[in-house]
C-alpha cells in the first residue's frame, strides 16, 4: 500500500475518481498480469510518467514519489496536456487520463462540493471535449504498437469521444457503477 499525501487544492477522491482508478488498475492487470502499484514498485523495467498541469498537483506527486521510494521509476512532469508534450518523454504502452470534461456552461450547476474543486480539473471547454480532441490528434504518436489509452469521460460524452479516434484498432465504452458509459478504452 502506498502512503499518499494530498492537499485541498487537488481534485478530491469522489466515488467516480476512485472507480476510475480501480478500472484503470483492472486493465493494467489484464494487460500485464500485475497490479499497478506492484508493477511500479517491483518491476525494475517499469517507469511511469505523470503529467500534471497545476503546481499543487505536481508538488503532491513529487511528495508522494518521495514518500513511497519511487524516485527513478516515476517521473512527474508539469505540462499542460492541451499542448503537445515534449517527444523526449518517449513512447508508452499505456496512457491513462482523467481530463477535465465538464462543459463550461454546466460548471455553475455542479453541486457545491464539486464547485470547490480546481477549475483546471473540471472545465472541458464549451462542449466538454476540448482535451479529448487534443488527445485524439496526438495519442498514437506517444503509444507503442498495441498500446492502450484509458480515459474517464463525462456523462453522455463516451460516444462522442470514441468518434474522435479514427486511427485505432478498436474502442470500447465501459459503464460505471451507475450503468453510465463513463470510461473509454482505445487500443492502437
mmCIF file of C-alpha atoms in Angstrom:
data_model
loop_
_atom_site.group_PDB
_atom_site.id
_atom_site.type_symbol
_atom_site.label_atom_id
_atom_site.label_comp_id
_atom_site.label_asym_id
_atom_site.label_seq_id
_atom_site.Cartn_x
_atom_site.Cartn_y
_atom_site.Cartn_z
ATOM 1 C CA UNK A 1 0.000 0.000 0.000
ATOM 2 C CA UNK A 2 1.242 3.454 -0.849
ATOM 3 C CA UNK A 3 1.376 6.405 1.518
ATOM 4 C CA UNK A 4 -0.494 9.191 -0.312
ATOM 5 C CA UNK A 5 -0.329 12.853 0.599
ATOM 6 C CA UNK A 6 -2.704 15.450 -0.844
ATOM 7 C CA UNK A 7 -3.914 18.987 -0.207
ATOM 8 C CA UNK A 8 -7.334 20.576 -0.540
ATOM 9 C CA UNK A 9 -6.236 22.283 -3.760
ATOM 10 C CA UNK A 10 -6.117 18.949 -5.605
ATOM 11 C CA UNK A 11 -9.107 17.189 -7.140
ATOM 12 C CA UNK A 12 -10.878 15.230 -4.399
ATOM 13 C CA UNK A 13 -11.455 11.494 -4.329
ATOM 14 C CA UNK A 14 -15.054 11.432 -5.497
ATOM 15 C CA UNK A 15 -16.568 7.943 -5.976
ATOM 16 C CA UNK A 16 -16.189 8.331 -9.762
ATOM 17 C CA UNK A 17 -12.458 9.074 -9.395
ATOM 18 C CA UNK A 18 -11.967 6.077 -7.103
ATOM 19 C CA UNK A 19 -13.841 3.840 -9.536
ATOM 20 C CA UNK A 20 -11.805 5.179 -12.472
ATOM 21 C CA UNK A 21 -8.585 4.297 -10.648
ATOM 22 C CA UNK A 22 -9.907 0.781 -9.964
ATOM 23 C CA UNK A 23 -10.922 0.304 -13.601
ATOM 24 C CA UNK A 24 -7.513 1.538 -14.725
ATOM 25 C CA UNK A 25 -5.849 -0.931 -12.339
ATOM 26 C CA UNK A 26 -8.030 -3.736 -13.738
ATOM 27 C CA UNK A 27 -6.984 -3.015 -17.320
ATOM 28 C CA UNK A 28 -3.312 -2.734 -16.433
ATOM 29 C CA UNK A 29 -3.578 -6.053 -14.569
ATOM 30 C CA UNK A 30 -5.362 -7.590 -17.585
ATOM 31 C CA UNK A 31 -2.603 -6.447 -19.959
ATOM 32 C CA UNK A 32 0.463 -7.027 -17.750
ATOM 33 C CA UNK A 33 -0.738 -9.570 -15.195
ATOM 34 C CA UNK A 34 0.155 -7.412 -12.200
ATOM 35 C CA UNK A 35 -1.446 -4.580 -10.220
ATOM 36 C CA UNK A 36 -0.204 -1.061 -10.923
ATOM 37 C CA UNK A 37 1.343 -0.399 -7.515
ATOM 38 C CA UNK A 38 3.243 -3.690 -7.652
ATOM 39 C CA UNK A 39 4.283 -3.016 -11.230
ATOM 40 C CA UNK A 40 5.653 0.399 -10.245
ATOM 41 C CA UNK A 41 7.304 -0.736 -7.033
ATOM 42 C CA UNK A 42 8.752 -4.110 -8.055
ATOM 43 C CA UNK A 43 9.427 -4.208 -11.779
ATOM 44 C CA UNK A 44 12.762 -2.542 -12.487
ATOM 45 C CA UNK A 45 11.783 -2.119 -16.137
ATOM 46 C CA UNK A 46 8.593 -0.235 -15.329
ATOM 47 C CA UNK A 47 8.622 3.519 -15.452
ATOM 48 C CA UNK A 48 5.652 5.810 -15.032
ATOM 49 C CA UNK A 49 5.428 9.357 -16.331
ATOM 50 C CA UNK A 50 2.724 11.506 -14.752
ATOM 51 C CA UNK A 51 1.582 14.766 -16.304
ATOM 52 C CA UNK A 52 0.094 17.464 -14.101
ATOM 53 C CA UNK A 53 -0.860 20.980 -15.062
ATOM 54 C CA UNK A 54 -1.186 22.574 -11.615
ATOM 55 C CA UNK A 55 1.659 23.457 -9.267
ATOM 56 C CA UNK A 56 -0.178 21.894 -6.310
ATOM 57 C CA UNK A 57 -0.840 18.566 -8.044
ATOM 58 C CA UNK A 58 2.733 18.419 -9.339
ATOM 59 C CA UNK A 59 4.131 19.141 -5.865
ATOM 60 C CA UNK A 60 1.862 16.486 -4.334
ATOM 61 C CA UNK A 61 3.115 13.989 -6.929
ATOM 62 C CA UNK A 62 6.727 14.820 -6.045
ATOM 63 C CA UNK A 63 5.998 14.315 -2.343
ATOM 64 C CA UNK A 64 4.186 11.016 -2.945
ATOM 65 C CA UNK A 65 7.052 9.716 -5.074
ATOM 66 C CA UNK A 66 9.497 10.614 -2.293
ATOM 67 C CA UNK A 67 7.327 9.055 0.456
ATOM 68 C CA UNK A 68 6.993 5.800 -1.446
ATOM 69 C CA UNK A 69 10.568 5.408 -2.629
ATOM 70 C CA UNK A 70 9.656 5.611 -6.310
ATOM 71 C CA UNK A 71 12.245 8.166 -7.439
ATOM 72 C CA UNK A 72 13.745 6.999 -10.705
ATOM 73 C CA UNK A 73 10.671 4.911 -11.531
ATOM 74 C CA UNK A 74 8.007 7.606 -11.508
ATOM 75 C CA UNK A 75 8.691 10.861 -13.323
ATOM 76 C CA UNK A 76 6.283 13.721 -12.646
ATOM 77 C CA UNK A 77 6.191 16.310 -15.431
ATOM 78 C CA UNK A 78 4.419 19.621 -15.150
ATOM 79 C CA UNK A 79 2.823 20.321 -18.507
ATOM 80 C CA UNK A 80 -0.469 21.414 -19.973
ATOM 81 C CA UNK A 81 -1.695 18.291 -21.780
ATOM 82 C CA UNK A 82 -3.601 20.540 -24.171
ATOM 83 C CA UNK A 83 -0.189 21.416 -25.564
ATOM 84 C CA UNK A 84 1.881 18.810 -27.362
ATOM 85 C CA UNK A 85 4.178 17.250 -24.724
ATOM 86 C CA UNK A 86 7.867 17.042 -25.471
ATOM 87 C CA UNK A 87 8.707 13.953 -27.579
ATOM 88 C CA UNK A 88 11.619 13.230 -25.244
ATOM 89 C CA UNK A 89 9.039 11.809 -22.829
ATOM 90 C CA UNK A 90 9.200 8.718 -25.035
ATOM 91 C CA UNK A 91 6.606 6.203 -26.157
ATOM 92 C CA UNK A 92 4.294 4.384 -23.800
ATOM 93 C CA UNK A 93 2.482 1.071 -23.540
ATOM 94 C CA UNK A 94 -0.419 2.699 -21.737
ATOM 95 C CA UNK A 95 -1.742 6.222 -21.257
ATOM 96 C CA UNK A 96 -4.366 6.868 -18.587
ATOM 97 C CA UNK A 97 -6.207 10.176 -18.440
ATOM 98 C CA UNK A 98 -8.891 11.718 -16.271
ATOM 99 C CA UNK A 99 -9.046 15.058 -18.088
ATOM 100 C CA UNK A 100 -11.420 17.949 -17.457
ATOM 101 C CA UNK A 101 -14.678 17.032 -19.213
ATOM 102 C CA UNK A 102 -17.430 19.239 -17.823
ATOM 103 C CA UNK A 103 -18.835 21.687 -20.383
ATOM 104 C CA UNK A 104 -18.096 25.271 -19.325
ATOM 105 C CA UNK A 105 -21.801 26.134 -19.284
ATOM 106 C CA UNK A 106 -22.510 23.323 -16.796
ATOM 107 C CA UNK A 107 -19.940 24.372 -14.184
ATOM 108 C CA UNK A 108 -22.353 26.700 -12.361
ATOM 109 C CA UNK A 109 -24.883 23.855 -11.979
ATOM 110 C CA UNK A 110 -22.478 21.485 -10.224
ATOM 111 C CA UNK A 111 -23.041 20.559 -6.561
ATOM 112 C CA UNK A 112 -21.321 22.987 -4.140
ATOM 113 C CA UNK A 113 -18.666 20.445 -3.096
ATOM 114 C CA UNK A 114 -17.670 19.944 -6.743
ATOM 115 C CA UNK A 115 -17.596 23.696 -7.401
ATOM 116 C CA UNK A 116 -14.865 23.914 -4.741
ATOM 117 C CA UNK A 117 -12.565 21.806 -6.913
ATOM 118 C CA UNK A 118 -9.858 23.410 -9.071
ATOM 119 C CA UNK A 119 -11.418 24.678 -12.324
ATOM 120 C CA UNK A 120 -8.391 23.323 -14.238
ATOM 121 C CA UNK A 121 -9.566 19.851 -13.237
ATOM 122 C CA UNK A 122 -13.174 20.408 -14.287
ATOM 123 C CA UNK A 123 -13.579 22.779 -17.263
ATOM 124 C CA UNK A 124 -13.567 20.817 -20.517
ATOM 125 C CA UNK A 125 -14.451 23.738 -22.768
ATOM 126 C CA UNK A 126 -17.720 24.625 -24.459
ATOM 127 C CA UNK A 127 -18.822 21.033 -25.120
ATOM 128 C CA UNK A 128 -16.546 19.278 -22.610
ATOM 129 C CA UNK A 129 -14.465 17.681 -25.359
ATOM 130 C CA UNK A 130 -11.563 20.138 -25.773
ATOM 131 C CA UNK A 131 -8.862 17.951 -24.239
ATOM 132 C CA UNK A 132 -10.169 14.807 -25.963
ATOM 133 C CA UNK A 133 -9.712 16.477 -29.355
ATOM 134 C CA UNK A 134 -6.089 17.143 -28.468
ATOM 135 C CA UNK A 135 -5.551 13.621 -27.152
ATOM 136 C CA UNK A 136 -7.181 12.099 -30.269
ATOM 137 C CA UNK A 137 -4.918 14.167 -32.511
ATOM 138 C CA UNK A 138 -1.679 13.008 -30.903
ATOM 139 C CA UNK A 139 -2.140 9.881 -28.740
ATOM 140 C CA UNK A 140 -0.884 7.477 -31.403
ATOM 141 C CA UNK A 141 2.419 9.401 -31.573
ATOM 142 C CA UNK A 142 3.073 8.546 -27.917
ATOM 143 C CA UNK A 143 1.849 4.945 -27.792
ATOM 144 C CA UNK A 144 3.776 1.838 -28.765
ATOM 145 C CA UNK A 145 2.115 -0.517 -31.240
ATOM 146 C CA UNK A 146 -0.581 -2.366 -29.301
ATOM 147 C CA UNK A 147 -0.679 0.490 -26.785
ATOM 148 C CA UNK A 148 -3.751 1.306 -24.758
ATOM 149 C CA UNK A 149 -5.411 4.615 -23.879
ATOM 150 C CA UNK A 150 -7.900 4.644 -20.998
ATOM 151 C CA UNK A 151 -9.882 7.801 -20.246
ATOM 152 C CA UNK A 152 -12.636 8.923 -17.939
ATOM 153 C CA UNK A 153 -15.357 10.836 -19.784
ATOM 154 C CA UNK A 154 -18.338 12.924 -18.785
ATOM 155 C CA UNK A 155 -21.892 11.656 -18.791
ATOM 156 C CA UNK A 156 -23.227 11.430 -22.354
ATOM 157 C CA UNK A 157 -19.732 12.028 -23.806
ATOM 158 C CA UNK A 158 -18.402 8.491 -24.361
ATOM 159 C CA UNK A 159 -19.797 8.035 -27.871
ATOM 160 C CA UNK A 160 -18.580 11.478 -28.972
ATOM 161 C CA UNK A 161 -15.117 10.786 -27.548
ATOM 162 C CA UNK A 162 -14.850 7.416 -29.332
ATOM 163 C CA UNK A 163 -15.766 9.103 -32.641
ATOM 164 C CA UNK A 164 -12.749 11.415 -32.265
ATOM 165 C CA UNK A 165 -10.347 8.458 -32.529
ATOM 166 C CA UNK A 166 -10.136 7.424 -36.157
ATOM 167 C CA UNK A 167 -6.826 5.506 -36.401
ATOM 168 C CA UNK A 168 -7.217 2.921 -33.680
ATOM 169 C CA UNK A 169 -7.502 -0.868 -33.602
ATOM 170 C CA UNK A 170 -10.655 -0.799 -31.521
ATOM 171 C CA UNK A 171 -12.500 1.253 -28.950
ATOM 172 C CA UNK A 172 -14.911 0.323 -26.223
ATOM 173 C CA UNK A 173 -17.111 2.233 -23.812
ATOM 174 C CA UNK A 174 -17.276 0.999 -20.236
ATOM 175 C CA UNK A 175 -20.096 1.622 -17.795
ATOM 176 C CA UNK A 176 -19.586 2.969 -14.274
ATOM 177 C CA UNK A 177 -21.262 1.641 -11.126
ATOM 178 C CA UNK A 178 -24.437 3.558 -12.100
ATOM 179 C CA UNK A 179 -24.634 1.935 -15.534
ATOM 180 C CA UNK A 180 -23.467 5.093 -17.357
ATOM 181 C CA UNK A 181 -20.791 4.965 -20.076
ATOM 182 C CA UNK A 182 -18.033 6.842 -18.204
ATOM 183 C CA UNK A 183 -14.808 5.269 -19.417
ATOM 184 C CA UNK A 184 -13.331 4.765 -22.847
ATOM 185 C CA UNK A 185 -10.620 2.255 -23.732
ATOM 186 C CA UNK A 186 -8.865 2.721 -27.071
ATOM 187 C CA UNK A 187 -6.280 0.306 -28.485
ATOM 188 C CA UNK A 188 -3.790 1.370 -31.136
#
